[in-house]
Amino acid sequence: MKLLFLQLLLLFGATTHIYARQLSGKVVNSTGQPVAYANVVLLTTDSVFITGAVSNDDGEFALELTPNASLLKVSYIGYREKVLPIPTTDTHMGSIVLDDDALVLQEVVVKASIPVTRIKGDALVTNVQGSILEKAGTANDVLSKLPGVTLENGALNVFERGNPTIYINGRQVRDQNELSRLTSDNIESVEVVSNPGVRYAKSIKAVIRIRTKRNTDNGFGFNERANVAYNSYWSGSNQLSLYYRHNGFDASGMIYYNEGKSWRRGELNYKNYLNDFWENQSMTTQLSTSKRLYTNLSLNYVFNERHSIGANYSFDRNPGNIGDLDFASRISKNQTLVESTTSDILTRNQYSAHEADFYYNGTIQKWVIDFNASMVSSNAKGNNATAETITQSDGNSEKATVTTTDFTDNTLYAAKLSIAYPLWEGDLTFGGEYSHTTRHNNYSGANNLVAANVSQVNEGLAAGFVEYSRAFFEKLQLQAGVRFENVLFDYYETGEYKPEQSRNYNNLFPTVSVSYPIGRVNLQLGYSSDVERPTFNMLSNRITYINRYTYMTGNPFLLPNITHSATLKSSYRWLQFYASFNRSKDNIITTVGDYLNNPSIGVEKHVNTKPYNYVSFMLSASPTIGAWSPQWEARLYKQWYITDKPGGSQGEQISMNRLAPTFRWNNAFRLPHGFLLNAGFTWRGKRDETNVTIDSYWTTTASLYKGFLNEQLTFLLSGNDLFDTSGSSMVMYSGRQQTSVKNRFTNRSVSLTVSYKFNQKRSKYKGTGAGNEQRSRM
């Protein structure tokens, strides 16, 4: 991989001296603000399309001139189209001012600024600025209201493709809590990508790109935000963000603190169908307290419209999360009580992480360079103490206390280089990425019930990619690419190399998409393949003690999960449609089996599945009716999956092919005196997900927003799961075992957020980070 980087750099150095005639400029609005993603097209004298591009975040564009190019056409929704002659001498056109389209603006006012979602490039783009989403609350609140995006129990899901990787102004979000710290009124637009190109690691199945509002004024600004919430207990957070900008230099810093409690109750029922029928029935109650401190500092300098550099440092610290988990278990054999146990599990976990990032963005003649480097160092320590009382069926009892200690240390170094070049009236992008991860883990204790484990993982990932995109006939947009990834995984136990558990993977991942508008209908077809590699915890060989009847273990022989996906996206005015067909090979699922052939003890582990297919569909409508802006969304999911039937005869199987519907109805009401009322309802039908059946449930939300002092001071009162109905129940099938889980959360909550901002500014940090796949697995 080092040779690949050297070759790329030599290629760059050998070609930058070549002269090429290139047309460049900057698109701005009537107030001088940059217009990002404006369409910029070269035309002949008789208006025949030659080539095109879009302006970047700063409104800048660059196009390779051809001898027959005579006109430049610039357009963007909400502005009057502008056609200009191309200068014969000077190829830098300076600032091109787009005037507001009065008719469009009047329509927006009449329609009360409902957010417009459209297909643009590889993404569904939603304009948040000037829409009702601007007052939704936080970035999480905005994302949960976008077509195809759901937020459940704090986890985002995009078009049934799993958790997305999120970027804010080009910088990857490492901490999902950052979405709760970003206010909706600071967001300009959101792009949802369900078919990421080869520039992204192929473990990334979906991408969300958030762009915040721009403020080019020099000076100082800040944003103070406080939140207090109550469910069964009080919790609160406070965030102070500071900004400073002077000409090309800007600095931003943030300090965030959160403290709270949470409570949950659950029921677990293990059924083991052997020669005898064994059953473990458990009731659990858990109380958790958490504290968190997060700080961040970013420094950026923009030399000119072609060159910028920046650095970012963050520190994340959990000084001591404490959990108190109570188990009450009954073990029976052929429906006769064998023994019962009470367990009181006290846990204390600490975590800290340091991260440093550096980036350079540059344009030299026709070459566009994007370089990122990252370093991450983190460690976590967990202490568990389990006090158990075991009572036999004859009344005799015994007591025992089991203590364990778990320490993990991670280090990551990564770099990524991407180079773009205009070629054959299109754009060629190529580059490479390398990362190296070292992970140490030391697990001890458990009173000799399980063995201590000292392990080390060294993993290197080297990748190269190439992608080409071009517009044909002005409207047809083609993008195709391929990415090669090599992963070398070395596993050690107590300093000894384990060749049977080490791996060397080589994978090639193609991606292609075609976009074409038919009238006012935008269509996009796409194909991609991606990979989900097991986390380091999944690959661990250790056995973790939970209580007398529950253990957990890793599986060093897990294979990566490869998925092939074909997608169709379409949009028409306020309607969006999405469909996908997927084939999954070696999917990673959770199962529960016997521990040391003892049917009363369940051990949780991960295994690979056989190949299977699944499809998903989504239809979303977001009209505006006076002061009411509803959003209706219907989704369907179906898989074709077969598993062994617990309690059945040898080889008997059951089909997990249930058609799973989901319906969502969000509403926004613009009330007098600047109040905004939001209310939402979500229902999810019973569904099968690999070897798990999940029961149906429904939930409701509501919020009331009001701004003062020209929106500098804002109040947001929110209610979540108002009728306390979002608790989940599921049944897992694992060969001879059937495990049912019923969780009762305290999701019903009410919160108040107060925010005051002064001269709030957007950081110019443009780094995207490196080693993104490895970080998520750490």
Coordinates of N, CA and C in Angstrom, one line a residue, residues 1 45 106 127 176 182 185 201 221 262 278 316 319 333 337 348 365 375 395 418 525 539 549 701 727:
M1 N 0.8 -1.2 0.0 CA 0.0 0.0 0.0 C 0.9 1.3 0.0
T45 N -22.7 27.3 -29.2 CA -23.4 28.5 -29.6 C -24.9 28.3 -29.7
Q106 N -42.4 33.2 -3.9 CA -43.8 33.4 -3.5 C -44.5 32.0 -3.2
N127 N -33.6 20.0 1.7 CA -33.2 21.3 2.2 C -33.9 21.6 3.5
Q176 N -22.2 9.3 18.3 CA -23.6 9.6 17.9 C -24.3 10.6 18.7
L182 N -26.1 18.9 17.9 CA -26.2 19.8 16.8 C -27.7 20.2 16.6
D185 N -31.7 24.3 13.7 CA -31.6 25.6 13.1 C -30.2 25.9 12.5
A201 N -15.4 3.2 2.6 CA -15.1 1.8 2.9 C -16.3 1.0 2.7
G221 N -18.3 34.2 18.1 CA -19.7 33.8 18.3 C -19.7 32.6 19.3
S262 N -31.1 5.7 34.0 CA -32.1 5.0 33.2 C -32.5 3.7 33.9
W278 N -35.7 -28.6 29.0 CA -35.1 -27.6 30.0 C -35.7 -26.2 29.8
D316 N -12.8 12.3 24.8 CA -14.1 11.8 25.3 C -13.8 11.0 26.5
P319 N -16.3 8.9 33.1 CA -15.5 8.7 34.3 C -16.0 7.5 35.1
K333 N -36.8 -28.8 34.8 CA -36.6 -29.9 33.9 C -37.9 -30.7 33.7
L337 N -39.4 -28.0 38.9 CA -38.4 -27.0 39.4 C -37.1 -27.8 39.9
R348 N -19.1 -1.4 36.9 CA -18.6 -0.1 36.9 C -17.6 0.0 35.7
Q365 N -4.2 23.3 -10.9 CA -4.7 23.2 -12.3 C -5.9 22.3 -12.3
M375 N -5.4 9.6 14.0 CA -4.9 8.8 15.0 C -5.9 8.7 16.1
G395 N -34.7 -27.1 49.1 CA -34.7 -26.0 50.1 C -33.3 -25.6 50.5
S418 N -7.2 10.9 -1.9 CA -8.2 10.9 -3.0 C -7.8 12.0 -4.0
L525 N -31.2 4.1 -10.7 CA -30.9 2.7 -10.6 C -29.5 2.5 -10.1
L539 N -14.8 -11.5 17.5 CA -13.7 -12.4 17.2 C -12.9 -12.9 18.4
Y549 N -26.2 -18.8 35.0 CA -26.9 -19.5 33.8 C -26.6 -18.8 32.5
T701 N -45.1 10.8 19.5 CA -44.2 11.8 20.0 C -44.9 13.2 19.8
G727 N -42.2 -0.7 24.3 CA -41.4 -1.9 24.8 C -41.4 -3.0 23.7

